[in-house]
Amino acid sequence: MARTHTRFVCQNCGHESARWAGQCPSCEEWNTLVEEIVAGRSGTSGRPGPAPRTVLLGDVAPSGERRLRTGVDEFDRVMGGGIVAGSVTLVAGDPGIGKSTLMTAVAAMLADRRVLYVCGEESPEQVRLRADRLEVDGSAMHLLPETDAEAAIRAAEEVKPAVLVVDSIQTLYRSDIQSAPGSVTQVREC
């Protein structure tokens, strides 16, 4: 049976505390601790059984990973030669710096691949206007105007994209977490 408990999470640095305080003990910011109710996971941790098997790094054969080149040369350079399959990359920066523009350009350049662009901050029409302004063909890009993380996952399971763009992770939420979208806990869990 799953249990719930309360924790207080600093919205500035992510520090977790068992009780509320006016000042975060980690970053020393005032009034940043927010109460969050966490659903416990069912099952037991620390079950008896065989220990997991370790592998020596020297025994691991190189995978010869192939990177997905986007055609945006500077982006590919920053990504070490392109996007690594199965990787997660957080593109961060100040508001208005061009994150959405960059991701629209990258997604549109991957016209030969299936791309799902979850647009939580903007409407599909706004994404289309940006693609037109950039003069890129985004006609093959799947757009999903959604902020529910579970719905986005279901769409990804259906579309099976080679690349999934979430713009922005701060707009997504999980309904089983009691904190607001954009909170440290919601962003971490989504």
mmCIF file of N, CA, C and O in Angstrom, residues 33-114:
data_model
loop_
_atom_site.group_PDB
_atom_site.id
_atom_site.type_symbol
_atom_site.label_atom_id
_atom_site.label_comp_id
_atom_site.label_asym_id
_atom_site.label_seq_id
_atom_site.Cartn_x
_atom_site.Cartn_y
_atom_site.Cartn_z
ATOM 1 N N LEU A 33 10.528 27.884 0.565
ATOM 2 C CA LEU A 33 10.139 26.501 0.821
ATOM 3 C C LEU A 33 8.643 26.347 0.613
ATOM 4 O O LEU A 33 7.842 27.076 1.181
ATOM 5 N N VAL A 34 8.280 25.380 -0.231
ATOM 6 C CA VAL A 34 6.884 25.129 -0.576
ATOM 7 C C VAL A 34 6.550 23.699 -0.196
ATOM 8 O O VAL A 34 7.319 22.770 -0.494
ATOM 9 N N GLU A 35 5.402 23.523 0.439
ATOM 10 C CA GLU A 35 4.966 22.189 0.851
ATOM 11 C C GLU A 35 4.544 21.374 -0.359
ATOM 12 O O GLU A 35 3.820 21.855 -1.222
ATOM 13 N N GLU A 36 4.999 20.131 -0.408
ATOM 14 C CA GLU A 36 4.607 19.211 -1.460
ATOM 15 C C GLU A 36 4.223 17.889 -0.839
ATOM 16 O O GLU A 36 4.891 17.403 0.070
ATOM 17 N N ILE A 37 3.126 17.326 -1.315
ATOM 18 C CA ILE A 37 2.680 16.024 -0.853
ATOM 19 C C ILE A 37 3.180 15.002 -1.856
ATOM 20 O O ILE A 37 2.942 15.127 -3.054
ATOM 21 N N VAL A 38 3.886 14.014 -1.358
ATOM 22 C CA VAL A 38 4.514 13.020 -2.221
ATOM 23 C C VAL A 38 3.846 11.679 -1.993
ATOM 24 O O VAL A 38 3.737 11.211 -0.864
ATOM 25 N N ALA A 39 3.367 11.083 -3.088
ATOM 26 C CA ALA A 39 2.787 9.748 -3.001
ATOM 27 C C ALA A 39 3.918 8.751 -2.903
ATOM 28 O O ALA A 39 4.833 8.757 -3.730
ATOM 29 N N GLY A 40 3.860 7.918 -1.903
ATOM 30 C CA GLY A 40 4.876 6.885 -1.735
ATOM 31 C C GLY A 40 4.714 5.815 -2.791
ATOM 32 O O GLY A 40 3.644 5.633 -3.354
ATOM 33 N N ARG A 41 5.739 5.127 -3.064
ATOM 34 C CA ARG A 41 5.689 4.044 -4.041
ATOM 35 C C ARG A 41 5.409 2.743 -3.308
ATOM 36 O O ARG A 41 5.951 2.483 -2.253
ATOM 37 N N SER A 42 4.573 1.931 -3.917
ATOM 38 C CA SER A 42 4.282 0.644 -3.297
ATOM 39 C C SER A 42 5.443 -0.300 -3.532
ATOM 40 O O SER A 42 6.244 -0.116 -4.429
ATOM 41 N N GLY A 43 5.516 -1.317 -2.728
ATOM 42 C CA GLY A 43 6.630 -2.257 -2.829
ATOM 43 C C GLY A 43 7.623 -1.982 -1.726
ATOM 44 O O GLY A 43 7.511 -1.026 -0.979
ATOM 45 N N THR A 44 8.604 -2.838 -1.628
ATOM 46 C CA THR A 44 9.590 -2.658 -0.577
ATOM 47 C C THR A 44 10.924 -2.334 -1.198
ATOM 48 O O THR A 44 11.263 -2.802 -2.274
ATOM 49 N N SER A 45 11.660 -1.512 -0.499
ATOM 50 C CA SER A 45 13.012 -1.221 -0.962
ATOM 51 C C SER A 45 13.971 -2.049 -0.113
ATOM 52 O O SER A 45 13.674 -2.414 1.005
ATOM 53 N N GLY A 46 15.112 -2.308 -0.635
ATOM 54 C CA GLY A 46 16.092 -3.094 0.092
ATOM 55 C C GLY A 46 15.704 -4.556 0.228
ATOM 56 O O GLY A 46 16.019 -5.191 1.218
ATOM 57 N N ARG A 47 15.013 -5.090 -0.743
ATOM 58 C CA ARG A 47 14.623 -6.501 -0.716
ATOM 59 C C ARG A 47 15.859 -7.381 -0.718
ATOM 60 O O ARG A 47 16.841 -7.069 -1.386
ATOM 61 N N PRO A 48 15.762 -8.505 -0.042
ATOM 62 C CA PRO A 48 16.889 -9.433 -0.114
ATOM 63 C C PRO A 48 16.976 -10.051 -1.501
ATOM 64 O O PRO A 48 15.979 -10.179 -2.196
ATOM 65 N N GLY A 49 18.138 -10.411 -1.866
ATOM 66 C CA GLY A 49 18.346 -11.023 -3.166
ATOM 67 C C GLY A 49 19.793 -10.853 -3.566
ATOM 68 O O GLY A 49 20.579 -10.242 -2.853
ATOM 69 N N PRO A 50 20.141 -11.381 -4.709
ATOM 70 C CA PRO A 50 21.536 -11.267 -5.128
ATOM 71 C C PRO A 50 21.896 -9.818 -5.430
ATOM 72 O O PRO A 50 21.063 -9.035 -5.892
ATOM 73 N N ALA A 51 23.125 -9.477 -5.152
ATOM 74 C CA ALA A 51 23.611 -8.130 -5.438
ATOM 75 C C ALA A 51 23.692 -7.940 -6.946
ATOM 76 O O ALA A 51 23.972 -8.885 -7.686
ATOM 77 N N PRO A 52 23.433 -6.732 -7.427
ATOM 78 C CA PRO A 52 23.558 -6.488 -8.865
ATOM 79 C C PRO A 52 24.997 -6.728 -9.311
ATOM 80 O O PRO A 52 25.937 -6.507 -8.559
ATOM 81 N N ARG A 53 25.158 -7.185 -10.523
ATOM 82 C CA ARG A 53 26.482 -7.488 -11.064
ATOM 83 C C ARG A 53 27.131 -6.221 -11.607
ATOM 84 O O ARG A 53 26.519 -5.473 -12.364
ATOM 85 N N THR A 54 28.353 -5.979 -11.251
ATOM 86 C CA THR A 54 29.083 -4.831 -11.767
ATOM 87 C C THR A 54 29.881 -5.236 -12.995
ATOM 88 O O THR A 54 30.126 -6.418 -13.242
ATOM 89 N N VAL A 55 30.284 -4.237 -13.762
ATOM 90 C CA VAL A 55 31.077 -4.464 -14.967
ATOM 91 C C VAL A 55 32.276 -3.521 -14.896
ATOM 92 O O VAL A 55 32.133 -2.344 -14.559
ATOM 93 N N LEU A 56 33.434 -4.020 -15.216
ATOM 94 C CA LEU A 56 34.620 -3.161 -15.273
ATOM 95 C C LEU A 56 34.562 -2.311 -16.538
ATOM 96 O O LEU A 56 34.233 -2.823 -17.621
ATOM 97 N N LEU A 57 34.866 -1.061 -16.408
ATOM 98 C CA LEU A 57 34.831 -0.154 -17.550
ATOM 99 C C LEU A 57 35.715 -0.659 -18.679
ATOM 100 O O LEU A 57 35.338 -0.593 -19.849
ATOM 101 N N GLY A 58 36.854 -1.212 -18.345
ATOM 102 C CA GLY A 58 37.760 -1.730 -19.366
ATOM 103 C C GLY A 58 37.191 -2.901 -20.151
ATOM 104 O O GLY A 58 37.640 -3.196 -21.255
ATOM 105 N N ASP A 59 36.187 -3.591 -19.586
ATOM 106 C CA ASP A 59 35.558 -4.727 -20.266
ATOM 107 C C ASP A 59 34.397 -4.319 -21.168
ATOM 108 O O ASP A 59 33.833 -5.159 -21.866
ATOM 109 N N VAL A 60 34.004 -3.056 -21.130
ATOM 110 C CA VAL A 60 32.875 -2.587 -21.938
ATOM 111 C C VAL A 60 33.378 -2.249 -23.334
ATOM 112 O O VAL A 60 34.283 -1.426 -23.497
ATOM 113 N N ALA A 61 32.796 -2.895 -24.326
ATOM 114 C CA ALA A 61 33.188 -2.645 -25.715
ATOM 115 C C ALA A 61 32.594 -1.309 -26.171
ATOM 116 O O ALA A 61 31.437 -1.007 -25.872
ATOM 117 N N PRO A 62 33.376 -0.515 -26.886
ATOM 118 C CA PRO A 62 32.831 0.747 -27.405
ATOM 119 C C PRO A 62 31.642 0.460 -28.324
ATOM 120 O O PRO A 62 31.655 -0.486 -29.099
ATOM 121 N N SER A 63 30.623 1.289 -28.219
ATOM 122 C CA SER A 63 29.405 1.030 -28.989
ATOM 123 C C SER A 63 29.480 1.560 -30.414
ATOM 124 O O SER A 63 28.654 1.197 -31.237
ATOM 125 N N GLY A 64 30.447 2.406 -30.680
ATOM 126 C CA GLY A 64 30.507 2.997 -32.018
ATOM 127 C C GLY A 64 29.261 3.843 -32.263
ATOM 128 O O GLY A 64 28.694 3.807 -33.345
ATOM 129 N N GLU A 65 28.862 4.552 -31.205
ATOM 130 C CA GLU A 65 27.624 5.336 -31.276
ATOM 131 C C GLU A 65 27.591 6.238 -32.493
ATOM 132 O O GLU A 65 28.590 6.809 -32.895
ATOM 133 N N ARG A 66 26.434 6.296 -33.075
ATOM 134 C CA ARG A 66 26.225 7.217 -34.175
ATOM 135 C C ARG A 66 25.400 8.364 -33.642
ATOM 136 O O ARG A 66 24.440 8.165 -32.909
ATOM 137 N N ARG A 67 25.762 9.536 -34.030
ATOM 138 C CA ARG A 67 25.025 10.713 -33.603
ATOM 139 C C ARG A 67 24.138 11.190 -34.741
ATOM 140 O O ARG A 67 24.508 11.103 -35.902
ATOM 141 N N LEU A 68 22.984 11.676 -34.364
ATOM 142 C CA LEU A 68 22.044 12.221 -35.326
ATOM 143 C C LEU A 68 22.425 13.669 -35.604
ATOM 144 O O LEU A 68 22.293 14.533 -34.739
ATOM 145 N N ARG A 69 22.945 13.905 -36.792
ATOM 146 C CA ARG A 69 23.315 15.273 -37.170
ATOM 147 C C ARG A 69 22.053 16.017 -37.578
ATOM 148 O O ARG A 69 21.237 15.501 -38.328
ATOM 149 N N THR A 70 21.921 17.225 -37.050
ATOM 150 C CA THR A 70 20.700 17.997 -37.282
ATOM 151 C C THR A 70 20.791 18.899 -38.502
ATOM 152 O O THR A 70 19.766 19.318 -39.023
ATOM 153 N N GLY A 71 21.990 19.216 -38.939
ATOM 154 C CA GLY A 71 22.143 20.172 -40.031
ATOM 155 C C GLY A 71 22.321 21.597 -39.531
ATOM 156 O O GLY A 71 22.594 22.495 -40.307
ATOM 157 N N VAL A 72 22.151 21.799 -38.239
ATOM 158 C CA VAL A 72 22.442 23.103 -37.620
ATOM 159 C C VAL A 72 23.850 22.943 -37.052
ATOM 160 O O VAL A 72 24.032 22.387 -35.969
ATOM 161 N N ASP A 73 24.842 23.401 -37.823
ATOM 162 C CA ASP A 73 26.244 23.100 -37.536
ATOM 163 C C ASP A 73 26.681 23.443 -36.120
ATOM 164 O O ASP A 73 27.327 22.633 -35.453
ATOM 165 N N GLU A 74 26.355 24.635 -35.637
ATOM 166 C CA GLU A 74 26.789 25.023 -34.299
ATOM 167 C C GLU A 74 26.108 24.182 -33.225
ATOM 168 O O GLU A 74 26.711 23.833 -32.226
ATOM 169 N N PHE A 75 24.838 23.837 -33.429
ATOM 170 C CA PHE A 75 24.138 22.971 -32.487
ATOM 171 C C PHE A 75 24.803 21.600 -32.458
ATOM 172 O O PHE A 75 25.079 21.063 -31.386
ATOM 173 N N ASP A 76 25.091 21.044 -33.631
ATOM 174 C CA ASP A 76 25.752 19.741 -33.696
ATOM 175 C C ASP A 76 27.122 19.792 -33.026
ATOM 176 O O ASP A 76 27.510 18.856 -32.324
ATOM 177 N N ARG A 77 27.847 20.883 -33.210
ATOM 178 C CA ARG A 77 29.162 21.024 -32.594
ATOM 179 C C ARG A 77 29.039 21.033 -31.069
ATOM 180 O O ARG A 77 29.759 20.309 -30.371
ATOM 181 N N VAL A 78 28.096 21.806 -30.544
ATOM 182 C CA VAL A 78 27.890 21.870 -29.097
ATOM 183 C C VAL A 78 27.454 20.519 -28.545
ATOM 184 O O VAL A 78 27.817 20.131 -27.438
ATOM 185 N N MET A 79 26.717 19.762 -29.346
ATOM 186 C CA MET A 79 26.244 18.441 -28.927
ATOM 187 C C MET A 79 27.302 17.355 -29.138
ATOM 188 O O MET A 79 27.002 16.172 -29.017
ATOM 189 N N GLY A 80 28.514 17.729 -29.476
ATOM 190 C CA GLY A 80 29.589 16.752 -29.638
ATOM 191 C C GLY A 80 29.518 16.000 -30.943
ATOM 192 O O GLY A 80 30.023 14.887 -31.059
ATOM 193 N N GLY A 81 28.853 16.582 -31.941
ATOM 194 C CA GLY A 81 28.761 15.943 -33.249
ATOM 195 C C GLY A 81 27.338 15.561 -33.611
ATOM 196 O O GLY A 81 27.094 14.965 -34.654
ATOM 197 N N GLY A 82 26.379 15.880 -32.770
ATOM 198 C CA GLY A 82 24.979 15.569 -33.040
ATOM 199 C C GLY A 82 24.297 15.002 -31.806
ATOM 200 O O GLY A 82 24.893 14.890 -30.740
ATOM 201 N N ILE A 83 23.048 14.637 -31.960
ATOM 202 C CA ILE A 83 22.244 14.129 -30.857
ATOM 203 C C ILE A 83 22.506 12.634 -30.682
ATOM 204 O O ILE A 83 22.459 11.869 -31.647
ATOM 205 N N VAL A 84 22.770 12.225 -29.444
ATOM 206 C CA VAL A 84 22.978 10.811 -29.139
ATOM 207 C C VAL A 84 21.618 10.164 -28.901
ATOM 208 O O VAL A 84 20.797 10.682 -28.151
ATOM 209 N N ALA A 85 21.373 9.048 -29.557
ATOM 210 C CA ALA A 85 20.106 8.327 -29.389
ATOM 211 C C ALA A 85 19.894 7.981 -27.923
ATOM 212 O O ALA A 85 20.810 7.526 -27.245
ATOM 213 N N GLY A 86 18.684 8.228 -27.436
ATOM 214 C CA GLY A 86 18.331 7.909 -26.059
ATOM 215 C C GLY A 86 18.759 8.937 -25.039
ATOM 216 O O GLY A 86 18.507 8.770 -23.851
ATOM 217 N N SER A 87 19.393 10.006 -25.487
ATOM 218 C CA SER A 87 19.864 11.020 -24.547
ATOM 219 C C SER A 87 18.778 12.050 -24.255
ATOM 220 O O SER A 87 17.808 12.186 -24.999
ATOM 221 N N VAL A 88 18.961 12.763 -23.159
ATOM 222 C CA VAL A 88 18.091 13.873 -22.796
ATOM 223 C C VAL A 88 18.980 15.097 -22.679
ATOM 224 O O VAL A 88 20.005 15.071 -22.002
ATOM 225 N N THR A 89 18.596 16.167 -23.346
ATOM 226 C CA THR A 89 19.365 17.397 -23.318
ATOM 227 C C THR A 89 18.461 18.530 -22.882
ATOM 228 O O THR A 89 17.380 18.707 -23.440
ATOM 229 N N LEU A 90 18.889 19.288 -21.880
ATOM 230 C CA LEU A 90 18.146 20.451 -21.420
ATOM 231 C C LEU A 90 18.786 21.688 -22.021
ATOM 232 O O LEU A 90 19.964 21.961 -21.792
ATOM 233 N N VAL A 91 18.027 22.402 -22.827
ATOM 234 C CA VAL A 91 18.496 23.659 -23.406
ATOM 235 C C VAL A 91 17.945 24.751 -22.502
ATOM 236 O O VAL A 91 16.736 24.918 -22.394
ATOM 237 N N ALA A 92 18.840 25.475 -21.840
ATOM 238 C CA ALA A 92 18.422 26.470 -20.856
ATOM 239 C C ALA A 92 18.989 27.835 -21.199
ATOM 240 O O ALA A 92 19.998 27.948 -21.894
ATOM 241 N N GLY A 93 18.334 28.857 -20.706
ATOM 242 C CA GLY A 93 18.799 30.222 -20.903
ATOM 243 C C GLY A 93 17.737 31.204 -20.467
ATOM 244 O O GLY A 93 16.603 30.816 -20.151
ATOM 245 N N ASP A 94 18.096 32.452 -20.454
ATOM 246 C CA ASP A 94 17.169 33.507 -20.052
ATOM 247 C C ASP A 94 15.983 33.568 -20.999
ATOM 248 O O ASP A 94 16.091 33.192 -22.173
ATOM 249 N N PRO A 95 14.827 34.087 -20.515
ATOM 250 C CA PRO A 95 13.667 34.264 -21.399
ATOM 251 C C PRO A 95 14.023 35.154 -22.590
ATOM 252 O O PRO A 95 14.732 36.157 -22.432
ATOM 253 N N GLY A 96 13.553 34.747 -23.764
ATOM 254 C CA GLY A 96 13.763 35.552 -24.964
ATOM 255 C C GLY A 96 15.100 35.364 -25.639
ATOM 256 O O GLY A 96 15.395 36.034 -26.631
ATOM 257 N N ILE A 97 15.912 34.455 -25.159
ATOM 258 C CA ILE A 97 17.257 34.276 -25.711
ATOM 259 C C ILE A 97 17.251 33.497 -27.023
ATOM 260 O O ILE A 97 18.213 33.531 -27.776
ATOM 261 N N GLY A 98 16.152 32.759 -27.298
ATOM 262 C CA GLY A 98 16.049 32.054 -28.563
ATOM 263 C C GLY A 98 15.994 30.546 -28.461
ATOM 264 O O GLY A 98 16.242 29.846 -29.450
ATOM 265 N N LYS A 99 15.664 30.017 -27.285
ATOM 266 C CA LYS A 99 15.605 28.557 -27.112
ATOM 267 C C LYS A 99 14.550 27.949 -28.029
ATOM 268 O O LYS A 99 14.809 26.964 -28.717
ATOM 269 N N SER A 100 13.355 28.531 -28.048
ATOM 270 C CA SER A 100 12.279 27.998 -28.896
ATOM 271 C C SER A 100 12.627 28.139 -30.366
ATOM 272 O O SER A 100 12.332 27.248 -31.167
ATOM 273 N N THR A 101 13.253 29.229 -30.733
ATOM 274 C CA THR A 101 13.668 29.434 -32.124
ATOM 275 C C THR A 101 14.685 28.374 -32.525
ATOM 276 O O THR A 101 14.574 27.761 -33.593
ATOM 277 N N LEU A 102 15.658 28.134 -31.664
ATOM 278 C CA LEU A 102 16.669 27.120 -31.947
ATOM 279 C C LEU A 102 16.038 25.739 -32.085
ATOM 280 O O LEU A 102 16.325 25.005 -33.036
ATOM 281 N N MET A 103 15.142 25.396 -31.158
ATOM 282 C CA MET A 103 14.549 24.060 -31.198
ATOM 283 C C MET A 103 13.612 23.893 -32.388
ATOM 284 O O MET A 103 13.518 22.804 -32.959
ATOM 285 N N THR A 104 12.929 24.954 -32.794
ATOM 286 C CA THR A 104 12.093 24.879 -33.995
ATOM 287 C C THR A 104 12.963 24.646 -35.222
ATOM 288 O O THR A 104 12.646 23.816 -36.075
ATOM 289 N N ALA A 105 14.086 25.371 -35.299
ATOM 290 C CA ALA A 105 14.996 25.207 -36.439
ATOM 291 C C ALA A 105 15.581 23.794 -36.464
ATOM 292 O O ALA A 105 15.627 23.154 -37.521
ATOM 293 N N VAL A 106 16.007 23.297 -35.310
ATOM 294 C CA VAL A 106 16.579 21.950 -35.243
ATOM 295 C C VAL A 106 15.536 20.915 -35.642
ATOM 296 O O VAL A 106 15.800 20.024 -36.458
ATOM 297 N N ALA A 107 14.327 21.031 -35.079
ATOM 298 C CA ALA A 107 13.262 20.059 -35.387
ATOM 299 C C ALA A 107 12.913 20.089 -36.872
ATOM 300 O O ALA A 107 12.710 19.039 -37.483
ATOM 301 N N ALA A 108 12.850 21.275 -37.456
ATOM 302 C CA ALA A 108 12.499 21.388 -38.878
ATOM 303 C C ALA A 108 13.596 20.824 -39.774
ATOM 304 O O ALA A 108 13.311 20.274 -40.839
ATOM 305 N N MET A 109 14.851 20.929 -39.336
ATOM 306 C CA MET A 109 15.961 20.402 -40.139
ATOM 307 C C MET A 109 15.964 18.874 -40.158
ATOM 308 O O MET A 109 16.622 18.268 -40.989
ATOM 309 N N LEU A 110 15.215 18.262 -39.258
ATOM 310 C CA LEU A 110 15.149 16.803 -39.196
ATOM 311 C C LEU A 110 13.931 16.283 -39.942
ATOM 312 O O LEU A 110 13.280 15.329 -39.519
ATOM 313 N N ALA A 111 13.629 16.902 -41.068
ATOM 314 C CA ALA A 111 12.431 16.549 -41.841
ATOM 315 C C ALA A 111 12.413 15.090 -42.288
ATOM 316 O O ALA A 111 11.353 14.528 -42.521
ATOM 317 N N ASP A 112 13.601 14.470 -42.374
ATOM 318 C CA ASP A 112 13.654 13.065 -42.778
ATOM 319 C C ASP A 112 13.413 12.122 -41.596
ATOM 320 O O ASP A 112 13.369 10.916 -41.759
ATOM 321 N N ARG A 113 13.246 12.675 -40.401
ATOM 322 C CA ARG A 113 12.988 11.905 -39.191
ATOM 323 C C ARG A 113 11.636 12.312 -38.618
ATOM 324 O O ARG A 113 11.172 13.416 -38.834
ATOM 325 N N ARG A 114 11.038 11.439 -37.863
ATOM 326 C CA ARG A 114 9.780 11.772 -37.202
ATOM 327 C C ARG A 114 10.114 12.578 -35.944
ATOM 328 O O ARG A 114 10.865 12.123 -35.084
#
